[in-house]
Short mmCIF file of C-alpha atoms in Angstrom, two decimals:
data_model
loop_
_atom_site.label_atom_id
_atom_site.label_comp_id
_atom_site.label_asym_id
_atom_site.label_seq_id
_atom_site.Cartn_x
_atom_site.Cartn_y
_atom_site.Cartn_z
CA UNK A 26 6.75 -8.18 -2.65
CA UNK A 27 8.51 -5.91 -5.00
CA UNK A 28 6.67 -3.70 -7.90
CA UNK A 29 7.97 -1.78 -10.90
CA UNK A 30 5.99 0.44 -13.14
CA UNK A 31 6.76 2.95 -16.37
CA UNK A 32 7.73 5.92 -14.76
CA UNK A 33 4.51 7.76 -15.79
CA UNK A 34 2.65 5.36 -13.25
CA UNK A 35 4.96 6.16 -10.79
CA UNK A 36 3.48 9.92 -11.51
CA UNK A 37 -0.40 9.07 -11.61
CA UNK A 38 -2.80 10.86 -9.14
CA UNK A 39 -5.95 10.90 -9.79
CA UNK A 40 -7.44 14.31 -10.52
CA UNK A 41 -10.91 13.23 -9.65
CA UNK A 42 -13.44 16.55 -10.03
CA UNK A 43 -10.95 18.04 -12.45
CA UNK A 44 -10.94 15.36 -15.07
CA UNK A 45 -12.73 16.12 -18.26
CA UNK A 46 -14.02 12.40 -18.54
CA UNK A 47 -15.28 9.90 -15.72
CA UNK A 48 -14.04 6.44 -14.96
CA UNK A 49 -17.57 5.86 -13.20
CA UNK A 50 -19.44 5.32 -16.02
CA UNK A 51 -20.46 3.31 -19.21
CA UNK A 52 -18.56 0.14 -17.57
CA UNK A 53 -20.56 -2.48 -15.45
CA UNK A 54 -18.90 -3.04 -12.14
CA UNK A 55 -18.74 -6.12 -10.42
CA UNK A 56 -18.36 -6.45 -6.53
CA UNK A 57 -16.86 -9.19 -5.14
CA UNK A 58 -18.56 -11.12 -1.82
CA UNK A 59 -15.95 -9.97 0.67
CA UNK A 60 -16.19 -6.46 -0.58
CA UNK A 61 -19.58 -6.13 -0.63
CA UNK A 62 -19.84 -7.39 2.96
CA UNK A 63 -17.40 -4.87 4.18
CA UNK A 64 -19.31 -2.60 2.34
CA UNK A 65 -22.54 -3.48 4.29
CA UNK A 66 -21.26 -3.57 7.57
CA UNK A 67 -19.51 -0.22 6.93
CA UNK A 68 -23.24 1.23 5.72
CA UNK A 69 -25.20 -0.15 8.49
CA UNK A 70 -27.85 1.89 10.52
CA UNK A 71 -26.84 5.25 8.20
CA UNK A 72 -29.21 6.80 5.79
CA UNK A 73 -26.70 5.08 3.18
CA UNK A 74 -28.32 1.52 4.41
CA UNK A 75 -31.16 1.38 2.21
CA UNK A 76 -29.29 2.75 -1.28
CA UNK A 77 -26.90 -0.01 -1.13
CA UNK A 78 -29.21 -2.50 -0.27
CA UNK A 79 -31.10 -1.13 -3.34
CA UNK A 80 -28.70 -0.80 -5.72
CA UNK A 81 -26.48 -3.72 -5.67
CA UNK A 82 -27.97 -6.41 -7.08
CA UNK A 83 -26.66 -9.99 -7.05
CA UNK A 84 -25.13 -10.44 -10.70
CA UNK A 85 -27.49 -11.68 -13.02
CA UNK A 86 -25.20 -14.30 -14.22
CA UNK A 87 -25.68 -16.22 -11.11
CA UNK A 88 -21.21 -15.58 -10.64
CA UNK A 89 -20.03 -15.68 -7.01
CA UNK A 90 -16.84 -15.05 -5.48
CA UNK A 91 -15.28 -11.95 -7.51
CA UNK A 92 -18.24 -11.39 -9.29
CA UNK A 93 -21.08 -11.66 -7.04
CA UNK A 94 -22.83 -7.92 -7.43
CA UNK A 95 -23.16 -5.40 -10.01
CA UNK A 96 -23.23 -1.79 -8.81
CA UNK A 97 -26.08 -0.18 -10.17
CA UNK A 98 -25.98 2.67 -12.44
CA UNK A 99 -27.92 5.89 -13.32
CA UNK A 100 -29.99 6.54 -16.41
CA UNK A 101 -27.33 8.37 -17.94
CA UNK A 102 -24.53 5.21 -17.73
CA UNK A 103 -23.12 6.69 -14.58
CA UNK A 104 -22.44 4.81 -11.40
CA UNK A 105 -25.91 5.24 -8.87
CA UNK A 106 -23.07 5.95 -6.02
CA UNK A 107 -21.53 9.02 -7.78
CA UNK A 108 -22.13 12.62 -6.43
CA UNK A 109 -22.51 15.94 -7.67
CA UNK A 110 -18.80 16.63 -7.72
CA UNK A 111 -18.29 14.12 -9.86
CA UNK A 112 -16.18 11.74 -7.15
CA UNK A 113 -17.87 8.85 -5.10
CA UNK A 114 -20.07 8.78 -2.44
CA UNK A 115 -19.21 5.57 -0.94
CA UNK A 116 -15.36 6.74 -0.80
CA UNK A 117 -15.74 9.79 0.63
CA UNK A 118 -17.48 8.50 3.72
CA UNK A 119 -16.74 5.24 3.78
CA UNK A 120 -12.81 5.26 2.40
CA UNK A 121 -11.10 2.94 -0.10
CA UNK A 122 -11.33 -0.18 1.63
CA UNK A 123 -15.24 -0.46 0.76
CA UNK A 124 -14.97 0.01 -3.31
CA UNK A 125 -14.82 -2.94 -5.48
CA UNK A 126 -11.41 -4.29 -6.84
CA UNK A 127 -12.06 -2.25 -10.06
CA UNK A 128 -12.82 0.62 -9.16
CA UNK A 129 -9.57 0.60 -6.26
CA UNK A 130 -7.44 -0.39 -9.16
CA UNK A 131 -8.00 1.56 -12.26
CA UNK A 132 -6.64 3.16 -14.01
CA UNK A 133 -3.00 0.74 -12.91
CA UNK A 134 -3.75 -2.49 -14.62
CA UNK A 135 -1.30 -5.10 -12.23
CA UNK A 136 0.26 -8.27 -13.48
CA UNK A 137 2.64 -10.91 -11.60
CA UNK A 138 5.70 -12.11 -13.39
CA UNK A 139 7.00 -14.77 -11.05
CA UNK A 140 7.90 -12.97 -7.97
CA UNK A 141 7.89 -9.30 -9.39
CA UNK A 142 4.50 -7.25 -9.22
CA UNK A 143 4.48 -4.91 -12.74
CA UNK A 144 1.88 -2.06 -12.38
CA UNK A 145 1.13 -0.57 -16.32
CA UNK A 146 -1.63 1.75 -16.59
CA UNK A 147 -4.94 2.10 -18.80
CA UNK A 148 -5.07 4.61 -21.21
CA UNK A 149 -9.41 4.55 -20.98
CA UNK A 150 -8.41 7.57 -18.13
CA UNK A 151 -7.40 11.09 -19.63
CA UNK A 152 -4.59 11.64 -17.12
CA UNK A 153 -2.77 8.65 -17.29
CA UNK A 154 -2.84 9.03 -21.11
CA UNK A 155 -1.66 12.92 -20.57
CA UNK A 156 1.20 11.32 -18.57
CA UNK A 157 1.83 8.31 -20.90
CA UNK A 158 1.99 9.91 -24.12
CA UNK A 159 3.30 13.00 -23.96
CA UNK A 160 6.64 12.57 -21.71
CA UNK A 161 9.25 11.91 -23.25
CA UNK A 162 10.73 9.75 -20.58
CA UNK A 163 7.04 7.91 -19.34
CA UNK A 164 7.87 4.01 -20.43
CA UNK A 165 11.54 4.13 -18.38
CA UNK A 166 10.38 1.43 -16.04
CA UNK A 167 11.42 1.97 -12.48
CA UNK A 168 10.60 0.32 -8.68
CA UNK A 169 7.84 1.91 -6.80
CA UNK A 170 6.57 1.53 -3.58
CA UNK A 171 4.44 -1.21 -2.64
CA UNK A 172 1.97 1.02 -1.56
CA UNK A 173 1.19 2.01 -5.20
CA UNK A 174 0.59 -1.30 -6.89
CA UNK A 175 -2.89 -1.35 -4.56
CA UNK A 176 -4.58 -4.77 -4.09
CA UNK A 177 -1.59 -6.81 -5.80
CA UNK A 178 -3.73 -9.67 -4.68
CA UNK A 179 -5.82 -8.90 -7.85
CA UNK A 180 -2.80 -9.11 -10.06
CA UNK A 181 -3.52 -11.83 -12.86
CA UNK A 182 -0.49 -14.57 -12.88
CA UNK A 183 1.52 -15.21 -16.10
CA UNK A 184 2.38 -18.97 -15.35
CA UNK A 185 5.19 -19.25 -13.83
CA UNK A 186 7.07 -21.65 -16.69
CA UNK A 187 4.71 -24.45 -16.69
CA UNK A 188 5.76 -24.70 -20.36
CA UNK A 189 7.89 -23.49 -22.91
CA UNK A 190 5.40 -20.71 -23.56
CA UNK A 191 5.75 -19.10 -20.39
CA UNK A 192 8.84 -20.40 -19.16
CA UNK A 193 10.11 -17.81 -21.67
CA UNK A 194 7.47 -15.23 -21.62
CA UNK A 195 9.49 -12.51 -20.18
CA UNK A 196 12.65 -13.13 -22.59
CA UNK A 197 10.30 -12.78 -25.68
CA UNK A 198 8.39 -9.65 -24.28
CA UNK A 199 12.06 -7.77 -23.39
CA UNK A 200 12.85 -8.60 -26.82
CA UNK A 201 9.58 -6.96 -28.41
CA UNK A 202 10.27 -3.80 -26.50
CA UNK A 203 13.86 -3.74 -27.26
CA UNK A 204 12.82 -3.83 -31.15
CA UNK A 205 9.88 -1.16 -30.59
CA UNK A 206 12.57 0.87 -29.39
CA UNK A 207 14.28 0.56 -31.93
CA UNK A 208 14.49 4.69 -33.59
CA UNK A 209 16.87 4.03 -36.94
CA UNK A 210 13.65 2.50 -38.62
CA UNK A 211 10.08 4.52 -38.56
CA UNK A 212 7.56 2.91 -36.46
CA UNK A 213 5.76 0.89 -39.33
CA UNK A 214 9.12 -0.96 -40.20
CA UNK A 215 9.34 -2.12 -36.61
CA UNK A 216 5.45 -3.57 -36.05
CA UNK A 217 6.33 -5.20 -39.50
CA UNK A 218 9.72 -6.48 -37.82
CA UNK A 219 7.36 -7.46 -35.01
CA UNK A 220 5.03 -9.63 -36.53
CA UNK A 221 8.04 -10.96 -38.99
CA UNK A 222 10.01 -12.30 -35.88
CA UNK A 223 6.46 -13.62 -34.29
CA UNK A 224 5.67 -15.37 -37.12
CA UNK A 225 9.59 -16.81 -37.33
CA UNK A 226 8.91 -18.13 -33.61
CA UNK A 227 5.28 -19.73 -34.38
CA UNK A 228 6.32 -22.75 -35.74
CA UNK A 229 7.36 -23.74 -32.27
CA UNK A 230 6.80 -21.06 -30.06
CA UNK A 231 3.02 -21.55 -29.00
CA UNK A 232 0.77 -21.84 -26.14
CA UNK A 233 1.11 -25.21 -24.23
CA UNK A 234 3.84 -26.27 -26.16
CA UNK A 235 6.53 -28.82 -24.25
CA UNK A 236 9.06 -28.43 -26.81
CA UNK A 237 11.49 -26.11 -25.27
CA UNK A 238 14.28 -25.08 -28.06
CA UNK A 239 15.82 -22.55 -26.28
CA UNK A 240 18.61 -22.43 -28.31
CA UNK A 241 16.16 -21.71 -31.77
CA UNK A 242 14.02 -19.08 -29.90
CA UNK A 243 17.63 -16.89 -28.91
CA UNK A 244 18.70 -17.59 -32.39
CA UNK A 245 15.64 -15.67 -33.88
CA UNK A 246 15.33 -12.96 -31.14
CA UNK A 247 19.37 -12.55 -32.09
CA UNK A 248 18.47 -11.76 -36.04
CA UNK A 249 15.83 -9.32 -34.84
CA UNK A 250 18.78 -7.19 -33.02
CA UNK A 251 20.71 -7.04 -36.13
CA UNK A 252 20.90 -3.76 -37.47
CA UNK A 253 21.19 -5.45 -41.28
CA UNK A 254 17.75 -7.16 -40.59
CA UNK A 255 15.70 -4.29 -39.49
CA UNK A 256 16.66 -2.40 -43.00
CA UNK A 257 16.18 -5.38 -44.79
CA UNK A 258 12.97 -5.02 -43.33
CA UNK A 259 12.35 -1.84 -43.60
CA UNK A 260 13.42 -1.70 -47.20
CA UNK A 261 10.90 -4.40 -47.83
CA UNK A 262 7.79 -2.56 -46.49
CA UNK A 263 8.88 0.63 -48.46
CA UNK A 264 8.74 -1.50 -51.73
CA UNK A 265 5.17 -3.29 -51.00
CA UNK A 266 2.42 -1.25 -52.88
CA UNK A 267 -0.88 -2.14 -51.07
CA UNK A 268 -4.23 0.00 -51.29
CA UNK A 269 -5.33 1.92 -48.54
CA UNK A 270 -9.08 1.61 -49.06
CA UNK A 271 -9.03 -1.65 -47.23
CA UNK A 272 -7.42 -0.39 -44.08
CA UNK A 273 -9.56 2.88 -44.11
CA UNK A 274 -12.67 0.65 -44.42
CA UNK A 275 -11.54 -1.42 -41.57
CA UNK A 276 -10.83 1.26 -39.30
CA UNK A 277 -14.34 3.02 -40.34
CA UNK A 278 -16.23 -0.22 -39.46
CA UNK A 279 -14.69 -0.11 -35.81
CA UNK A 280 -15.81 2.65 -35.28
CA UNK A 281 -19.34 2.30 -36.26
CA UNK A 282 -19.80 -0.90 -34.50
CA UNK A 283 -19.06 0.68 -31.15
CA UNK A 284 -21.05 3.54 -32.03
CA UNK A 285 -24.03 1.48 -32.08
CA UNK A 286 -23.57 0.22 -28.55
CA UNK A 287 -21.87 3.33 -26.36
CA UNK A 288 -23.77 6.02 -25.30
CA UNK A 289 -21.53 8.23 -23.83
CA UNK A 290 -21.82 11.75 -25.64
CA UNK A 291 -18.10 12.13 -25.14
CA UNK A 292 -17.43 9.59 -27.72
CA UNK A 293 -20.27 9.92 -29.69
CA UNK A 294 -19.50 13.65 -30.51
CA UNK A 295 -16.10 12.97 -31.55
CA UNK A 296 -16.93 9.95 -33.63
CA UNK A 297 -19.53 12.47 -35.51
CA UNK A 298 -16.78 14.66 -36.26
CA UNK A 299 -14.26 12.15 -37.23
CA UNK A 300 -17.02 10.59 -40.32
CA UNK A 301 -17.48 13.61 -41.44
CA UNK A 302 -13.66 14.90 -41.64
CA UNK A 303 -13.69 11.80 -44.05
CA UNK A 304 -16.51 12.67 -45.77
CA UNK A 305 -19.45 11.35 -44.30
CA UNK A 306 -21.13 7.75 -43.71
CA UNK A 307 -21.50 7.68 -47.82
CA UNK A 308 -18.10 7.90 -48.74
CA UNK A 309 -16.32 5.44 -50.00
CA UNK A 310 -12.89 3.96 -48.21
CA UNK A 311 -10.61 4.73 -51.24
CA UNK A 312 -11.54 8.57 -51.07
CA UNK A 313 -11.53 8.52 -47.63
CA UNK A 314 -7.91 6.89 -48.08
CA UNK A 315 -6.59 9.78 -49.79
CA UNK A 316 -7.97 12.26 -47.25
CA UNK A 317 -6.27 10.01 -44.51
CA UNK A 318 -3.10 9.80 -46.38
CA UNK A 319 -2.85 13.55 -47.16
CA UNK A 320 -3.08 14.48 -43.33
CA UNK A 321 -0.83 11.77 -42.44
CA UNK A 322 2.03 13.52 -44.82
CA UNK A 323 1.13 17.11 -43.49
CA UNK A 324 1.30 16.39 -40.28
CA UNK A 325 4.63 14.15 -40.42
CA UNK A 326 5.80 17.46 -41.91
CA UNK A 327 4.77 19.82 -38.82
CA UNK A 328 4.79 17.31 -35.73
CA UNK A 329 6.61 13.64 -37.12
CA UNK A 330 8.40 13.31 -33.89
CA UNK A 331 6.09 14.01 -31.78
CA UNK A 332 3.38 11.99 -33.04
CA UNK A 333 6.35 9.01 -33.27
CA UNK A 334 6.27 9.28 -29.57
CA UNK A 335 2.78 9.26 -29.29
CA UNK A 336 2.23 5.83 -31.01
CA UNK A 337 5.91 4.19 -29.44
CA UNK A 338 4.36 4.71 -25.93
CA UNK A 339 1.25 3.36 -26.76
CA UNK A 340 2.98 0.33 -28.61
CA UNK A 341 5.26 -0.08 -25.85
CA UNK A 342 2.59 0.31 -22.77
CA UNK A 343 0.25 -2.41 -24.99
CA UNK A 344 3.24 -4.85 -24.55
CA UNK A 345 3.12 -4.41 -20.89
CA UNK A 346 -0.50 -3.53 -20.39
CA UNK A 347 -1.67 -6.89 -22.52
CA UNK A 348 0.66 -10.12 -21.56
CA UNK A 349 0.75 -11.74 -24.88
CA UNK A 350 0.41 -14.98 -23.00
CA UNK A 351 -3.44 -14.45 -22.71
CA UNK A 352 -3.77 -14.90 -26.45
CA UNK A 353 -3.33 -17.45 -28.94
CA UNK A 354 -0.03 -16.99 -30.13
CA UNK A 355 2.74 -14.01 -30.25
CA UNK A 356 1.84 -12.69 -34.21
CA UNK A 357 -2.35 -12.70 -32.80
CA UNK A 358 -1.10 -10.25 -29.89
CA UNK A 359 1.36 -8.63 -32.09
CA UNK A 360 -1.72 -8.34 -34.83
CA UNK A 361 -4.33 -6.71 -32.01
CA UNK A 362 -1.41 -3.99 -31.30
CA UNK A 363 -1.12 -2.40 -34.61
CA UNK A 364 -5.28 -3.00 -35.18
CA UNK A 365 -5.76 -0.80 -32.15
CA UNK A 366 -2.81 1.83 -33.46
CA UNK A 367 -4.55 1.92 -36.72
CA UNK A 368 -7.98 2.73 -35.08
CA UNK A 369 -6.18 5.72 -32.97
CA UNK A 370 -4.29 6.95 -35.85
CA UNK A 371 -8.02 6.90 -37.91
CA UNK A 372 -9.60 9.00 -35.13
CA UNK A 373 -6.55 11.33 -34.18
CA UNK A 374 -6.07 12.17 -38.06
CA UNK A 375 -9.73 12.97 -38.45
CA UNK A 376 -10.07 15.02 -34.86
CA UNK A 377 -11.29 18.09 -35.52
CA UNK A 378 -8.54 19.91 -33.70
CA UNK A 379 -5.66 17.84 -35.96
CA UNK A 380 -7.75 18.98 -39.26
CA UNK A 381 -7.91 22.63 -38.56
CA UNK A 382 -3.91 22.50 -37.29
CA UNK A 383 -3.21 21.80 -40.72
CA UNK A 384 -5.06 24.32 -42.28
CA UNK A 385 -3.05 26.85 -39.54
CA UNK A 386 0.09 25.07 -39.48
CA UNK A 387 1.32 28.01 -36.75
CA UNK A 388 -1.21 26.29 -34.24
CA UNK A 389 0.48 25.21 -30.56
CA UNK A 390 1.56 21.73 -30.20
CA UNK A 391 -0.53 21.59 -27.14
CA UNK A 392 -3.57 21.52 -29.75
CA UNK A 393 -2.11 18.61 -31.56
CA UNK A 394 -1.57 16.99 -27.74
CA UNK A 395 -4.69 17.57 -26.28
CA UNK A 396 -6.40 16.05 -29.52
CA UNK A 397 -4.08 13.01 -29.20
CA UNK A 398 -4.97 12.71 -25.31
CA UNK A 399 -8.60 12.48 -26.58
CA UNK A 400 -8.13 10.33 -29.39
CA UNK A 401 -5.85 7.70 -27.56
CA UNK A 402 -8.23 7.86 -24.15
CA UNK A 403 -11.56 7.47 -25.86
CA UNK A 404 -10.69 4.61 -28.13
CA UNK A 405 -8.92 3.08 -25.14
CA UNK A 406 -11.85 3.56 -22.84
CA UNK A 407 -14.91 2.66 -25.59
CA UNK A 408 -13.18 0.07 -28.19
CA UNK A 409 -10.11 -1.74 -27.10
CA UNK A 410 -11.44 -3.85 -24.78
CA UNK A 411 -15.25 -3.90 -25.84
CA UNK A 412 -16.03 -7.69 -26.51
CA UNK A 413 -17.31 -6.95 -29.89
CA UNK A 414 -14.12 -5.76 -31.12
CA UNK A 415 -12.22 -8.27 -30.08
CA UNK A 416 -14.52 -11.21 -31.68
CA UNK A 417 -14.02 -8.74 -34.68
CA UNK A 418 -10.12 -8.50 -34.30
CA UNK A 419 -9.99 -12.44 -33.82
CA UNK A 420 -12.33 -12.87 -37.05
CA UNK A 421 -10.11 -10.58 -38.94
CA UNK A 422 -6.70 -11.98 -38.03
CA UNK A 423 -7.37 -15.46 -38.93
CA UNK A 424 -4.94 -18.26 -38.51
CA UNK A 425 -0.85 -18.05 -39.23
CA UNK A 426 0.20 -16.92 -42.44
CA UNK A 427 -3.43 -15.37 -43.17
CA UNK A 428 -2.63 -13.08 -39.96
CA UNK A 429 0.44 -11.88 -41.29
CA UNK A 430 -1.23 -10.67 -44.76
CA UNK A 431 -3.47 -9.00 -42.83
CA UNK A 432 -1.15 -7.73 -40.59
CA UNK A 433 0.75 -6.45 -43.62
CA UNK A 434 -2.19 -4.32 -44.51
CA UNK A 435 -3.01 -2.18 -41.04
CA UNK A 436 0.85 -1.73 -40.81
CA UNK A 437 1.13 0.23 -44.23
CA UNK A 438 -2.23 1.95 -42.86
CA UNK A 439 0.11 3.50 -39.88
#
């Protein structure tokens, strides 16, 4: 087996006691069968017998195989098996070999293209979002010892060209990254050069589709190289006039769904101080528009290219954390990225830390990174992959053409 990973996964350690968050809780773990039965064998005839007999419970669901238990949890969200020190018990004593696929894993986030095992990482953990936003040279993709990409037997399979879809998965995704790296046009022009090119290939570019027109898909990925196209492009979002209250109300409503249904004060602090950098719960998305779009010019001013590289190595770790095979078409995934950009930019423009910084414009730019760290990890860890916000991304992208309007909107958002 080989692996490969952005060079800021090649960096990850986990900095267990020391972390200001906790992957161990406000997630429901699943344990699979083999796992747990290590697990009890490992446990038996110590005093730690009886707690895991106690609390893991057969999953509710009636799932087997992968998803047999759920590891039960504290009344405060947080895993029953984690100790004072804020690491786990069952590790400690027991080693690695005895936690569930999940918890082994995280924060690395493995998928198999063909032969090759690629190892991205999750930015729900405050160190590997330190490492992924703020060096400079974290997305440079590199080999890594197998070692690292732990459990590759958990990696989920992009098909391995069963159809035109996937037979050219990789060739589309290189050329998505190439264009994201793309630094003569600002990052808007190239998300709108993203979702231009995926709705190009739509027409015949689709899930399950047999017709393989190889020749048509290079010829598009070609135009998107051209230098000529991207200012085209570029010159074309600069001269659309759209209102911002929309995408502020969008971004708002996120927010408020999830804040209904997490309970971790972590987020639910920051999300109090974000509404009410905007105004408050009463005001409406126009004003807090203009607030939004105020910051977003002062602080372009003070920090542009450092928030740039904030938001390019999110974009481009989202094209390898999130195989746009899993979704309905290329201009859906491309939609979801800049819907989950535009929540992060929301949050980091309303952070507390990133509204006094412009009041105090002399302020370190380690203020400005710590508040992106939390911004970018908290969104990552509470919204982007919360079921409810994806049923609300799919109902808001619609179908085709429809996504693209949309799409239109969040990008002049960002």
């Amino acid at each position: 087996m080989t692996a490969s990973a952005p060079r800021y996964m090649a960096r990850f350690r986990c900095i267990a006691e020391a972390c200001e968050d906790t992957c161990c809780a406000g997630l429901t773990v699943p344990i699979s069968e083999s796992r747990w039965s290590l697990l009890r064998q490992k446990v038996a005839g110590t005093p730690d017998e009886a707690r895991v007999a106690a609390l893991i419970t057969p999953n509710p669901d009636g799932a087997t195989g992968q998803q047999a238990g759920i590891l039960g949890k504290r009344a405060d969200g947080h895993c029953a098996f984690l100790d004072e020190a804020k690491l786990c018990s069952l590790q400690r004593r027991y080693g690695e070999a005895v936690l569930p696929d999940g918890c082994s894993v995280f924060p690395r986030v493995l998928t198999r293209w063909g032969a090759q095992v690629e190892m991205a990482g999750s930015l729900a953990c405050p160190e590997t979002a330190r490492l992924c936003l703020l060096a400079e040279d974290a997305l440079v993709r590199e080999p890594v010892p197998e070692e690292q990409a732990l459990r590759p037997q958990v990696a989920r399979q992009v098909a391995a060209g069963d159809d035109a879809w996937t037979a050219h998965a990789d060739t589309v995704r290189e050329a998505m990254l190439r264009l994201l790296n793309r630094r003569e046009v600002p990052y808007a022009a190239r998300l709108y050069a993203l979702g231009r090119m995926a709705l190009d290939l739509g027409g015949f570019y689709f899930p399950g589709t047999t017709a393989d027109d190889t020749e048509r898909l290079a010829g598009i990925l070609r135009e998107y190289e051209s230098a000529d196209t991207l200012a085209s492009l570029h010159a074309q979002l600069e001269a659309l006039e759209l209102p911002g209250g929309p995408w502020a109300g969008i971004c708002a409503a996120v927010l408020r769904s999830r804040e209904a249904a997490v309970s971790s004060p972590r987020f639910l602090s920051l999300m109090n101080a974000v509404r009410a950098s905007y105004g408050g719960a009463d005001t409406h998305p126009d004003r807090a528009w203009e607030l939004h779009a105020a910051r977003r010019s002062a602080l372009e001013s003070l920090h542009g290219e450092r928030v740039h590289q904030y938001f390019l190595h999110h974009a481009l770790n989202h094209v390898l954390r999130h195989p746009f095979t899993e979704g309905p078409s290329l201009l859906n995934a491309v939609f979801l990225l800049v819907l989950r950009a535009s929540v992060v930019r929301w949050v980091l423009l309303g952070h507390p830390a990133v509204v006094a910084l412009l009041d105090a414009p002399g302020t370190p730019v380690a203020t400005l990174d710590a508040a992106a760290v939390e911004a970018f990890q908290v969104v990552a860890k509470h919204v982007e992959q919360a079921p409810t916000f994806l049923d609300f991304a799919k109902g808001l992208a619609g179908e085709g053409p429809e996504t693209f309007a949309r799409l239109l909107i969040l990008v002049k958002g960002l």
